[in-house]
Amino acid sequence: MNRRDFIRNTGLTLTGLLLSPWAAYAFPNREGETLVPFADQPQDAPRRGLLDWSEFNSFITPNNKFFNVSHYNRPKIDPATWKLEISGLVENEMTLTLEDIKSLPKKETNFTLECSGNHGFPTFTGAIGNAKWGGTPLAPILKKAGIKNNGIEVIFFGHDSRKEKIRDITMPQNFARSMSVEDATDENHLLCYEMNGQPLPQNNGAPVRLIAPGWYGIASVKWLKRIEVRDTRFMGRFMGRDYVTIREEKRPDGESVWMETSVGRTKLKALAAKVTRIGDEYRIYGAAWGAPIKKVEVSIDNGPWQEVTIEPRDDDEFAWKIWHLDWKNPTTGEHTIVARAIDTSGNIQPEADSDYIKGKHTYWESNGQVIQKINIE
């Protein structure tokens, strides 16, 4: 199927596809303010390719400061020869070039991408960033491919690969993650080829990656190679063995039940990112993400919860919310600051020592409240 026929047969046109706005976003900085560093913040974030929260000053994370994670190699792929195969239990198998994909209607989405291991241990605190992702929606392409009735799982394969040993079998494996057909055909998913208005960087999955808003970063497969529909559940390394949350749950009769679940959608979280001062006037800045945010509250030194000011921006369902709280007359000495997010359904970000968090025995999907320490001189 050539590109012109593909566009005509999908029924895709630019008319009627709303592009997400990306207006300039005013971060609530104050002229002349200086940073008051947290006492317990890792100092090597930039060297490790992680977000430096002390430099948190924009809604969009620049490409050169955006974290990236790879599990196998980081393939360098020629965009001119790259192709995406769509196969398996579909009526119409396809092979699309980058030109084919770019010729389809473009959509841009502001989405905060977070590694599911972020804050899973003390020194891994900046595996997150917010970008304007540009590409074409995946759902119409899968619709045109025609998923057969017995297809239940959509597997996304990357070009990155390595040999894996399972029991006594050594085999070459490409990185892969899957979703149910219902999840894969979500209208928000993109075949993404741009990041912040620029071609997708090589370390972030060029020439094309999946962007799955609302899911942890592991679901947004980079360096896409093949999309395959199958009639059985996929249980590759990064679904069935790695990126698995192990949780101990207590039944009413006291019995412990151990549950193993594959990392999936992002969880509700807020974080106090940094503190600044102008003279004796202090301000706490932070972000909240992972769910539709209703409000964010901050407690200082285990005091009462204070509601923060969230910068208004209603058009970004999947992007973090920027907030600040003016801290009046802090006393000299050490203080603790903790933030919590509350979503529109009334769910509250759990405390770090809650049964929900303590019952989790792996570092994935860590969304407990983060306590920050700071010294006021």
Coordinates of C-alpha atoms in Angstrom, one line a residue:
M1 CA 0.0 0.0 0.0
N2 CA 1.5 3.3 -1.0
R3 CA 1.4 6.4 1.1
R4 CA -1.3 8.2 -0.9
D5 CA -3.6 5.2 -0.8
F6 CA -2.9 4.7 2.9
I7 CA -3.9 8.3 3.8
R8 CA -7.0 8.1 1.6
N9 CA -8.1 4.6 3.0
T10 CA -7.5 5.6 6.7
G11 CA -9.9 8.5 6.3
L12 CA -7.4 10.7 8.1
T13 CA -7.5 14.4 7.3
L14 CA -6.1 17.4 9.0
T15 CA -9.6 18.8 9.4
G16 CA -11.2 17.8 12.6
L17 CA -7.9 16.6 14.4
L18 CA -7.3 19.1 17.1
L19 CA -3.6 19.9 17.8
S20 CA -2.8 20.5 21.4
P21 CA -1.8 24.2 22.0
W22 CA 1.7 24.9 23.2
A23 CA 1.7 28.5 24.2
A24 CA 4.5 30.1 26.1
Y25 CA 4.2 29.1 29.8
A26 CA 5.1 31.5 32.5
F27 CA 7.0 29.8 35.3
P28 CA 6.3 31.6 38.6
N29 CA 9.8 32.9 39.1
R30 CA 10.6 36.0 41.1
E31 CA 13.3 38.4 39.8
G32 CA 16.4 38.4 42.1
E33 CA 15.6 35.2 44.0
T34 CA 18.4 32.9 45.0
L35 CA 18.4 29.1 45.6
V36 CA 18.4 27.7 49.1
P37 CA 19.5 24.1 48.5
F38 CA 18.0 21.1 50.2
A39 CA 20.4 19.4 52.6
D40 CA 19.7 15.9 51.4
Q41 CA 19.4 16.3 47.6
P42 CA 21.7 14.2 45.3
Q43 CA 24.4 16.5 43.8
D44 CA 25.3 14.4 40.7
A45 CA 22.0 14.5 38.8
P46 CA 23.3 16.3 35.7
R47 CA 26.3 13.9 35.4
R48 CA 24.0 10.9 35.5
G49 CA 21.6 12.4 32.9
L50 CA 18.8 13.1 35.4
L51 CA 16.7 16.2 36.0
D52 CA 18.4 18.7 38.4
W53 CA 15.5 19.8 40.5
S54 CA 17.6 22.8 41.8
E55 CA 17.3 24.1 38.2
F56 CA 13.6 23.5 37.9
N57 CA 12.4 26.7 36.2
S58 CA 10.4 25.8 33.2
F59 CA 7.2 24.0 32.2
I60 CA 9.1 22.2 29.3
T61 CA 12.3 20.3 30.0
P62 CA 14.9 21.1 27.3
N63 CA 15.9 18.1 25.1
N64 CA 19.5 18.3 26.3
K65 CA 18.4 18.1 29.9
F66 CA 15.8 15.3 29.4
F67 CA 16.6 12.0 31.1
N68 CA 17.0 8.9 29.0
V69 CA 17.2 5.2 29.9
S70 CA 18.2 2.2 27.8
H71 CA 18.0 -1.4 28.7
Y72 CA 20.0 -2.9 25.8
N73 CA 22.0 -0.9 23.3
R74 CA 21.2 2.6 21.9
P75 CA 20.8 1.9 18.2
K76 CA 21.6 4.6 15.6
I77 CA 19.1 4.2 12.8
D78 CA 19.1 6.0 9.5
P79 CA 15.8 7.8 9.2
A80 CA 15.9 7.3 5.4
T81 CA 15.9 3.5 5.6
W82 CA 13.8 3.1 8.8
K83 CA 10.6 1.1 8.5
L84 CA 7.8 0.2 10.9
E85 CA 6.2 -3.2 10.4
I86 CA 2.6 -3.8 11.6
S87 CA 1.8 -7.5 11.5
G88 CA 0.3 -10.5 13.3
L89 CA -3.4 -10.8 13.8
V90 CA -4.4 -8.0 11.5
E91 CA -6.4 -7.9 8.3
N92 CA -4.0 -5.6 6.5
E93 CA -0.3 -6.0 7.3
M94 CA 1.7 -2.7 6.7
T95 CA 5.2 -1.4 6.4
L96 CA 5.4 2.3 7.0
T97 CA 8.4 4.6 6.3
L98 CA 9.1 7.8 8.3
E99 CA 7.8 9.7 5.3
D100 CA 4.5 7.8 5.5
I101 CA 4.1 8.6 9.1
K102 CA 5.0 12.3 8.8
S103 CA 2.4 12.6 6.0
L104 CA -0.4 11.7 8.4
P105 CA -2.1 14.3 10.5
K106 CA 0.1 15.6 13.3
K107 CA -0.8 15.9 16.9
E108 CA 1.2 17.5 19.7
T109 CA 0.9 16.5 23.4
N110 CA 2.5 17.9 26.5
F111 CA 3.2 14.8 28.6
T112 CA 5.3 14.3 31.7
L113 CA 7.4 11.2 31.2
E114 CA 8.5 9.5 34.4
C115 CA 10.7 6.4 34.8
S116 CA 8.8 4.0 37.1
G117 CA 12.0 3.7 39.2
N118 CA 12.0 7.5 40.0
H119 CA 12.4 8.0 43.8
G120 CA 12.6 4.2 44.2
F121 CA 15.9 4.8 46.0
P122 CA 17.4 7.9 47.5
T123 CA 19.9 8.8 44.7
F124 CA 17.5 8.3 41.8
T125 CA 15.3 11.4 42.0
G126 CA 15.4 13.1 38.5
A127 CA 14.2 10.4 36.1
I128 CA 11.4 12.7 34.8
G129 CA 10.8 15.4 32.4
N130 CA 8.0 17.2 30.6
A131 CA 8.1 17.6 26.8
K132 CA 5.9 18.6 23.8
W133 CA 5.8 15.3 21.9
G134 CA 4.9 15.5 18.2
G135 CA 3.7 12.7 16.0
T136 CA 0.7 11.0 14.5
P137 CA -2.0 9.1 16.5
L138 CA -1.6 5.4 16.6
A139 CA -5.2 4.4 16.9
P140 CA -6.3 5.2 13.4
I141 CA -3.4 3.2 12.0
L142 CA -4.3 0.2 14.1
K143 CA -7.9 0.6 13.0
K144 CA -6.8 0.6 9.3
A145 CA -4.7 -2.5 10.0
G146 CA -7.9 -4.2 11.2
I147 CA -7.2 -6.1 14.4
K148 CA -8.8 -9.5 14.2
N149 CA -11.3 -10.6 16.8
N150 CA -9.0 -13.1 18.4
G151 CA -6.2 -10.5 18.8
I152 CA -5.9 -9.5 22.5
E153 CA -2.4 -8.1 22.8
V154 CA -0.4 -5.5 20.9
I155 CA 3.3 -5.8 21.3
F156 CA 5.7 -3.0 20.6
F157 CA 9.3 -4.1 19.6
G158 CA 12.3 -1.7 19.6
H159 CA 15.4 -2.0 17.6
D160 CA 17.5 -2.2 20.8
S161 CA 18.5 -5.8 21.5
R162 CA 20.7 -8.1 23.5
K163 CA 21.1 -11.8 24.1
E164 CA 19.0 -13.1 27.1
K165 CA 19.4 -16.4 28.9
I166 CA 16.2 -18.0 30.2
R167 CA 16.9 -21.2 32.1
D168 CA 19.3 -23.0 29.7
I169 CA 18.2 -21.1 26.5
T170 CA 20.3 -18.2 25.2
M171 CA 18.4 -16.1 22.6
P172 CA 18.6 -12.7 21.0
Q173 CA 15.9 -10.4 22.2
N174 CA 14.6 -7.0 21.2
F175 CA 13.3 -4.7 23.9
A176 CA 9.5 -5.1 23.9
R177 CA 6.5 -4.1 25.9
S178 CA 2.8 -4.8 25.3
M179 CA -0.7 -3.5 26.0
S180 CA -4.1 -4.9 25.6
V181 CA -5.9 -4.0 22.4
E182 CA -8.2 -1.6 24.4
D183 CA -5.2 0.2 25.9
A184 CA -3.1 0.2 22.6
T185 CA -6.0 1.9 20.7
D186 CA -6.2 4.8 23.2
E187 CA -6.6 7.9 21.1
N188 CA -3.8 9.7 23.0
H189 CA -1.0 7.3 22.0
L190 CA 1.4 8.7 19.4
L191 CA 3.9 7.4 16.9
C192 CA 6.3 10.2 17.9
Y193 CA 9.0 11.7 15.8
E194 CA 9.4 15.1 17.4
M195 CA 10.3 16.4 20.8
N196 CA 9.9 20.0 21.7
G197 CA 9.6 21.0 18.1
Q198 CA 12.8 19.3 17.1
P199 CA 13.5 15.8 15.5
L200 CA 13.4 13.2 18.2
P201 CA 16.9 12.8 19.7
Q202 CA 18.7 9.5 19.1
N203 CA 19.0 8.8 22.9
N204 CA 15.2 9.4 23.2
G205 CA 14.2 6.9 20.6
A206 CA 14.8 8.3 17.1
P207 CA 13.6 8.1 14.5
V208 CA 10.2 7.0 15.9
R209 CA 9.1 5.9 19.4
L210 CA 5.8 5.2 21.1
I211 CA 4.5 7.9 23.4
A212 CA 1.8 6.6 25.8
P213 CA 0.5 9.5 27.9
G214 CA -0.6 8.4 31.4
W215 CA 1.8 5.5 31.5
Y216 CA 5.2 5.1 33.1
G217 CA 8.1 5.6 30.7
I218 CA 8.8 1.9 30.2
A219 CA 5.6 1.6 28.1
S220 CA 6.8 4.3 25.6
V221 CA 9.0 2.0 23.6
K222 CA 11.9 3.7 21.9
W223 CA 13.5 3.0 18.5
L224 CA 10.3 1.3 17.2
K225 CA 10.8 -1.6 14.8
R226 CA 7.6 -3.7 14.8
I227 CA 4.0 -3.6 16.2
E228 CA 2.6 -7.1 16.4
V229 CA -0.9 -8.3 17.4
R230 CA -1.2 -11.7 19.1
D231 CA -3.9 -13.9 20.7
T232 CA -1.9 -14.6 23.9
R233 CA -0.4 -12.5 26.7
F234 CA 3.1 -11.3 26.2
M235 CA 5.5 -12.2 29.0
G236 CA 8.9 -10.9 27.9
R237 CA 11.6 -9.9 30.4
F238 CA 10.2 -6.3 30.8
M239 CA 6.7 -7.5 31.3
G240 CA 6.9 -10.8 33.3
R241 CA 10.3 -10.6 35.1
D242 CA 11.8 -7.1 35.2
Y243 CA 9.6 -4.0 35.9
V244 CA 7.4 -6.1 38.1
T245 CA 6.0 -4.7 41.4
I246 CA 6.0 -7.1 44.3
R247 CA 3.5 -6.2 47.0
E248 CA 2.6 -7.8 50.3
E249 CA -1.1 -7.4 50.9
K250 CA -2.8 -8.2 54.3
R251 CA -6.1 -10.0 54.2
P252 CA -8.7 -9.3 56.9
D253 CA -7.8 -12.7 58.5
G254 CA -4.2 -11.7 58.8
E255 CA -2.9 -13.8 55.9
S256 CA -0.3 -12.2 53.7
V257 CA -0.9 -12.4 50.0
W258 CA 2.0 -11.6 47.7
M259 CA 1.0 -10.0 44.4
E260 CA 3.2 -9.5 41.3
T261 CA 2.0 -6.9 38.8
S262 CA 3.6 -5.5 35.7
V263 CA 4.4 -1.7 35.9
G264 CA 1.6 0.2 34.1
R265 CA 0.0 3.6 34.5
T266 CA 1.6 6.5 36.4
K267 CA 0.6 7.0 40.0
L268 CA -0.3 10.2 41.8
K269 CA 2.7 12.2 43.0
A270 CA 3.8 15.7 44.1
L271 CA 7.2 16.9 45.0
A272 CA 8.8 20.0 46.6
A273 CA 11.4 20.7 43.9
K274 CA 13.4 23.7 45.4
V275 CA 13.3 26.6 47.8
T276 CA 14.4 30.2 46.9
R277 CA 14.7 33.4 48.9
I278 CA 14.6 37.2 48.3
G279 CA 15.9 38.7 51.6
D280 CA 13.6 37.1 54.3
E281 CA 11.0 36.0 51.8
Y282 CA 11.1 32.3 51.0
R283 CA 9.2 30.4 48.3
I284 CA 8.8 26.7 47.8
Y285 CA 8.4 25.5 44.2
G286 CA 7.2 22.1 43.0
A287 CA 5.3 19.9 40.6
A288 CA 2.5 17.4 40.7
W289 CA 1.6 14.7 38.1
G290 CA 0.3 11.2 37.5
A291 CA -3.4 11.9 37.6
P292 CA -5.8 14.8 37.1
I293 CA -4.7 17.1 40.0
K294 CA -7.3 18.8 42.1
K295 CA -5.0 20.4 44.7
V296 CA -1.5 20.1 46.3
E297 CA -0.8 20.6 49.9
V298 CA 2.5 21.2 51.8
S299 CA 3.4 20.4 55.4
I300 CA 6.4 22.1 57.1
D301 CA 7.9 20.5 60.1
N302 CA 4.9 18.1 60.4
G303 CA 2.7 21.2 60.7
P304 CA -0.8 21.6 59.2
W305 CA -1.3 21.0 55.5
Q306 CA -1.3 24.3 53.5
E307 CA -2.8 24.5 50.1
V308 CA -0.4 25.8 47.4
T309 CA -1.0 28.0 44.4
I310 CA -1.2 25.9 41.2
E311 CA -0.3 27.7 38.0
P312 CA -3.5 27.6 35.8
R313 CA -3.2 25.5 32.7
D314 CA -6.2 23.4 31.9
D315 CA -5.3 22.2 28.4
D316 CA -2.6 19.7 29.4
E317 CA -4.2 16.5 30.8
F318 CA -1.0 14.6 30.9
A319 CA 1.5 17.3 31.9
W320 CA 2.8 18.2 35.4
K321 CA 1.2 21.0 37.3
I322 CA 3.6 23.7 38.5
W323 CA 2.9 25.1 42.0
H324 CA 4.4 27.4 44.6
L325 CA 3.9 28.3 48.3
D326 CA 5.2 31.4 50.0
W327 CA 6.9 30.4 53.2
K328 CA 6.6 33.2 55.7
N329 CA 9.2 33.8 58.5
P330 CA 11.0 30.5 58.7
T331 CA 13.1 30.1 61.8
T332 CA 16.8 29.5 61.7
G333 CA 17.8 25.8 61.6
E334 CA 16.8 22.6 60.0
H335 CA 13.3 22.1 58.6
T336 CA 11.4 19.4 56.8
I337 CA 9.1 20.0 53.8
V338 CA 6.7 17.4 52.4
A339 CA 4.2 17.8 49.6
R340 CA 1.2 15.7 48.7
A341 CA -1.1 15.7 45.7
I342 CA -4.9 15.1 45.7
D343 CA -6.6 14.1 42.5
T344 CA -10.0 15.0 41.2
S345 CA -11.4 11.7 42.5
G346 CA -10.3 12.5 46.0
N347 CA -7.3 10.1 46.1
I348 CA -4.4 11.3 48.3
Q349 CA -0.8 10.6 47.6
P350 CA 0.2 8.1 50.3
E351 CA 2.6 8.8 53.1
A352 CA 6.1 7.2 52.8
D353 CA 5.5 5.0 55.9
S354 CA 1.9 4.0 55.0
D355 CA 1.0 0.3 54.8
Y356 CA 0.5 0.8 51.0
I357 CA 4.1 2.0 50.5
K358 CA 5.7 -0.3 53.1
G359 CA 3.9 -3.3 51.6
K360 CA 5.8 -2.8 48.3
H361 CA 9.1 -4.7 48.2
T362 CA 10.4 -3.4 44.8
Y363 CA 11.4 0.1 43.9
W364 CA 9.2 0.5 40.9
E365 CA 6.1 2.7 41.0
S366 CA 7.3 4.6 44.1
N367 CA 4.8 7.4 44.8
G368 CA 5.1 7.9 48.5
Q369 CA 5.4 11.5 49.9
V370 CA 8.9 12.7 49.7
I371 CA 10.3 14.5 52.8
Q372 CA 12.9 17.2 52.0
K373 CA 15.3 18.6 54.5
I374 CA 16.6 22.2 54.4
N375 CA 18.7 24.5 56.6
I376 CA 17.7 28.1 57.1
E377 CA 20.7 30.2 58.2

